[in-house]
Tab-separated table of C-alpha atoms in Angstrom:
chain	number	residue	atom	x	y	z
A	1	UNK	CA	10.699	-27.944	-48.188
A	2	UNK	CA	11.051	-26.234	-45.131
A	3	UNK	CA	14.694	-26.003	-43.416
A	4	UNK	CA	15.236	-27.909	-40.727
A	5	UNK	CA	15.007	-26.025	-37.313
A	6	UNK	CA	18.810	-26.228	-36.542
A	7	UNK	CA	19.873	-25.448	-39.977
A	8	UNK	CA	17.487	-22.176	-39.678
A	9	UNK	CA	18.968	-21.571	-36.076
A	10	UNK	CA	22.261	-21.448	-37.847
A	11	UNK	CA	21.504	-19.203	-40.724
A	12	UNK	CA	20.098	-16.999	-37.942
A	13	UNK	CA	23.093	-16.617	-36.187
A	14	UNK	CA	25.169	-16.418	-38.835
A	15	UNK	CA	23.305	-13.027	-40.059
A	16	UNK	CA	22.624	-12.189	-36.015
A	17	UNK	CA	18.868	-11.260	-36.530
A	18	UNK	CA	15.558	-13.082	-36.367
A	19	UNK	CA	14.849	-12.914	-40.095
A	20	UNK	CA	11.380	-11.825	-38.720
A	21	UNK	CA	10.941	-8.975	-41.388
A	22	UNK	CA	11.104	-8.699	-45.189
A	23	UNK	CA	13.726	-6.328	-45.065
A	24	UNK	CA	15.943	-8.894	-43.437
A	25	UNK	CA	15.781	-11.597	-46.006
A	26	UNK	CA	16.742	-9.375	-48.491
A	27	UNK	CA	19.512	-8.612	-46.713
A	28	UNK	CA	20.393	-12.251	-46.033
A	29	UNK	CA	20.276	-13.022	-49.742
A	30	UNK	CA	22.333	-10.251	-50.512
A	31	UNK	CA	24.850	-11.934	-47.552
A	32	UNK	CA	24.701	-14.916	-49.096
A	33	UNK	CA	25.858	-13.683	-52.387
A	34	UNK	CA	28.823	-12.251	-51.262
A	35	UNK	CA	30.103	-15.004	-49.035
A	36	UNK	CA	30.077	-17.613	-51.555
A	37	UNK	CA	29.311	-15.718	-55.135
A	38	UNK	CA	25.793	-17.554	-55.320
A	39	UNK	CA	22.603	-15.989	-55.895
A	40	UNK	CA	19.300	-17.475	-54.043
A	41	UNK	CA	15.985	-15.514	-54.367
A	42	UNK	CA	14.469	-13.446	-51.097
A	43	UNK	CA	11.347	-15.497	-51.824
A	44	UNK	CA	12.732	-19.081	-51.973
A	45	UNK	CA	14.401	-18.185	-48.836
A	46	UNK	CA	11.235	-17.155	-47.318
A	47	UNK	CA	9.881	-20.752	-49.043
A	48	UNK	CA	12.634	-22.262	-47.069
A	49	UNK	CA	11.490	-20.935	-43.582
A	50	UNK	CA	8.142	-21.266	-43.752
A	51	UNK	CA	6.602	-18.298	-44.950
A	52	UNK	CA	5.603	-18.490	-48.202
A	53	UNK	CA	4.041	-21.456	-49.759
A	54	UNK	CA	6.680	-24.652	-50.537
A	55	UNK	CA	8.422	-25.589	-53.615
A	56	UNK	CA	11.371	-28.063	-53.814
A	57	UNK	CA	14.210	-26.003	-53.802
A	58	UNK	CA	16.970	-27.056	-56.451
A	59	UNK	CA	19.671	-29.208	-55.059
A	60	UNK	CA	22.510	-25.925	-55.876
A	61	UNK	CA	20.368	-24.045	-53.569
A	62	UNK	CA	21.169	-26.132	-50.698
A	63	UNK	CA	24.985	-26.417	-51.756
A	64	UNK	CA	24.813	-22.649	-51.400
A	65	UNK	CA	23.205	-22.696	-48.058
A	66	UNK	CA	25.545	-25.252	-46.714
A	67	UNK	CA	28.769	-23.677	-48.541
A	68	UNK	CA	27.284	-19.874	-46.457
A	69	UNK	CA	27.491	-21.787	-43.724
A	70	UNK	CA	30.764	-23.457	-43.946
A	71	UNK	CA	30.556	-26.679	-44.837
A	72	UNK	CA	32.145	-28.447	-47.919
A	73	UNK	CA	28.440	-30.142	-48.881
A	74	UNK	CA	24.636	-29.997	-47.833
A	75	UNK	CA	25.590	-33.786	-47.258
A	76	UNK	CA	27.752	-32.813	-44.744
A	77	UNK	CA	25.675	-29.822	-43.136
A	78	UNK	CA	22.934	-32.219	-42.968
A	79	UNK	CA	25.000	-34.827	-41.414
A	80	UNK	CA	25.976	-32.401	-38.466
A	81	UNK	CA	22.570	-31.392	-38.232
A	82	UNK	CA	21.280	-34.609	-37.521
A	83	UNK	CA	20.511	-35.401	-34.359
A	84	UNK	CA	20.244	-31.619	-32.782
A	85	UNK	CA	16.395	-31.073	-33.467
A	86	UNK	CA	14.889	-31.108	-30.180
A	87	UNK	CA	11.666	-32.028	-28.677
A	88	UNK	CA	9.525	-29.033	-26.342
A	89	UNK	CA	12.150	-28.548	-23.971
A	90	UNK	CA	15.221	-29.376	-26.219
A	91	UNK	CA	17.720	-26.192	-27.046
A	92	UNK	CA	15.254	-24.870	-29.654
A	93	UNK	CA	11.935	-25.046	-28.366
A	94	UNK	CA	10.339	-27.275	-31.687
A	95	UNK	CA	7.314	-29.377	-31.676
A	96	UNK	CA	5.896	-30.621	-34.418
A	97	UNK	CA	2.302	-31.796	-34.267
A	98	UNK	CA	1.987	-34.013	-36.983
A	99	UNK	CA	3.976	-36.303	-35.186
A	100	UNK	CA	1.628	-36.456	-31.952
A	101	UNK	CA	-0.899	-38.709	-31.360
A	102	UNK	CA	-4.176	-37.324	-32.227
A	103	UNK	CA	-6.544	-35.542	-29.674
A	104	UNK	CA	-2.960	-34.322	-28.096
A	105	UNK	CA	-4.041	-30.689	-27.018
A	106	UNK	CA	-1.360	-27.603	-28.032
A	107	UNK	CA	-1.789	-24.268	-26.145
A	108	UNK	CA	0.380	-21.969	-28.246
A	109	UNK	CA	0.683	-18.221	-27.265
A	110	UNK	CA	2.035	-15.957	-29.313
A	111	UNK	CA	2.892	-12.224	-29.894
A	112	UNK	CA	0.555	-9.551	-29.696
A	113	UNK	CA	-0.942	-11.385	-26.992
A	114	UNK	CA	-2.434	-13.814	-29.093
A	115	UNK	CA	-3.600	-17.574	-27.464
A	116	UNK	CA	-4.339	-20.645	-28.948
A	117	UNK	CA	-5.348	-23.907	-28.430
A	118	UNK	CA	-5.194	-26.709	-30.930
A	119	UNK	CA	-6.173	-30.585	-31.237
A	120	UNK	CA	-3.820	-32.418	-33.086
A	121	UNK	CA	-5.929	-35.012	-35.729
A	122	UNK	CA	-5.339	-38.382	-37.282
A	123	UNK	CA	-4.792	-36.878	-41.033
A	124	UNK	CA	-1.705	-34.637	-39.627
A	125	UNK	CA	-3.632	-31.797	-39.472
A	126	UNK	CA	-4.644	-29.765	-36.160
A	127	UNK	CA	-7.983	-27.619	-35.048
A	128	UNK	CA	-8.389	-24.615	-33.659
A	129	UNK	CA	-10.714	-25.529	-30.284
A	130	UNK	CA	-10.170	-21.805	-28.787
A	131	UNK	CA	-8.896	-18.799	-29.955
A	132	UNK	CA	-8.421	-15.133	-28.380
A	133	UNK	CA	-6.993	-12.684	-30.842
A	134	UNK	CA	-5.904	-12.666	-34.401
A	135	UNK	CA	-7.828	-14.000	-37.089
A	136	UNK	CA	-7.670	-17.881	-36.365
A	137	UNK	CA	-11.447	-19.273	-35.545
A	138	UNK	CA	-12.586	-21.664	-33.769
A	139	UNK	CA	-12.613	-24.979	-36.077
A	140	UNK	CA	-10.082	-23.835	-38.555
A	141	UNK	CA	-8.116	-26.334	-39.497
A	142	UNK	CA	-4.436	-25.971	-39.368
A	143	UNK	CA	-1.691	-27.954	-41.542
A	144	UNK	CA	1.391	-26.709	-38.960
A	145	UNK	CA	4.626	-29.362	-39.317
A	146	UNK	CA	6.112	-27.583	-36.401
A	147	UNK	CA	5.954	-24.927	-34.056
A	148	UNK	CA	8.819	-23.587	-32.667
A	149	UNK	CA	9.419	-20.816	-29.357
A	150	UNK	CA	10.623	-17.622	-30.285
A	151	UNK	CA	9.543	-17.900	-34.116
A	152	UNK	CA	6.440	-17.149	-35.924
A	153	UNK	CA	3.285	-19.404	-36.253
A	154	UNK	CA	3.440	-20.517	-39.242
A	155	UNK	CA	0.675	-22.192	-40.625
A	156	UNK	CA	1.048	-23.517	-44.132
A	157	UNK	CA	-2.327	-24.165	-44.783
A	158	UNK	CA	-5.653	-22.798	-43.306
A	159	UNK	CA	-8.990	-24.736	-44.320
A	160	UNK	CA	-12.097	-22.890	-43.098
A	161	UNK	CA	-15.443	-24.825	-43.250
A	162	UNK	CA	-13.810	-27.209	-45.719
A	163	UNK	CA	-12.502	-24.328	-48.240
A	164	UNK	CA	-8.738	-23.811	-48.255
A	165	UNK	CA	-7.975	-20.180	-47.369
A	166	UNK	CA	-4.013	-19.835	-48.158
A	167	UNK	CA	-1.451	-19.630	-45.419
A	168	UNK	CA	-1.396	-17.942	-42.240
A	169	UNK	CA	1.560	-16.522	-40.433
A	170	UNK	CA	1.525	-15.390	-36.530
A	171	UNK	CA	3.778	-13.578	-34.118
A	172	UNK	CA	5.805	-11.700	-37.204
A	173	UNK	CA	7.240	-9.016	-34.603
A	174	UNK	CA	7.437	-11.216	-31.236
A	175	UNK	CA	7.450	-15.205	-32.180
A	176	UNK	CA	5.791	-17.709	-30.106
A	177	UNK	CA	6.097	-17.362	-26.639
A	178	UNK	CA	4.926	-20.188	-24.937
A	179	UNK	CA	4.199	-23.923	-26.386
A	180	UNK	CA	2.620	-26.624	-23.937
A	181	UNK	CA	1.324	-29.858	-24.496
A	182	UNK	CA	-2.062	-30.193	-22.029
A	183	UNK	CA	-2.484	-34.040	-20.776
């Protein structure tokens, strides 16, 4: 499971970084731990945002999150989050593809300079249709639930002529800089 966008906004603020480098989710963990005497792992937090592969966190995890937060419950945290995810030109930039119609065209740009256009498709998955920079192709195929401005591209799967290829994470250093939907 990945965290929901607002819930990852929060944590973000809470720790006043980007949690765009390695370093910084150990740190995080170790912030966690002293705020509410719970320990959760540097890679099940990096599960939780998207960059490693998904597992379903247990449900003290998410008490922890929600008690590092401030909030008496991840009922409760949940309950306030509800509601704040925004579409493309909400508060937080998100957009997630699998919920498009398919043959709805994504141009996503990305730091270092990287551009890319997708095709969303029927089975939730999107394809790359042009590419300039990084090591995306054209015709990948891309399982993305959401893309979001000012994070990375992450990318959970990557299927290359029909042979699954692992994850793929873009814009580490910068996050996306530009999403648009083309009509």
């Amino acid at each position: 499971m990945i965290l929901d966008p607002y819930i990852q906004k929060l944590i973000r603020e809470r720790m006043a970084c980007d949690l765009s480098r390695p370093s910084q989710f150990d740190a995080l963990a170790l912030d966690i731990e002293a705020r509410t005497g719970e320990r959760i792992g540097v890679n099940t937090l990096k599960r939780l945002f998207g960059l490693l592969p998904e597992v379903k966190p247990t449900e003290s995890t998410f008490q922890t999150i929600a008690r590092y937060l401030g909030y008496g419950s991840w009922r409760l945290l949940c309950k306030s989050a509800a509601g704040k995810n925004s579409e493309i030109d909400g508060d937080n930039g998100a957009l997630y593809p699998p919920d498009l119609p398919a043959n709805t065209r994504i141009t996503v740009n990305y730091e270092p300079r990287r551009h890319v256009v997708l095709t969303t498709m029927s089975d939730g998955f999107c394809r790359v249709e042009e590419v300039s920079g990084g090591k995306l192709m054209v015709g990948d195929m891309l399982d993305v639930p959401m893309i979001v401005t000012s994070q990375p591209f992450i990318v959970r799967r990557l299927f290359r002529q029909g042979k699954d290829i692992g994850s793929y994470t873009g814009g580490i250093e910068g996050g996306i800089t530009l999403i648009h939907l083309n009509s």
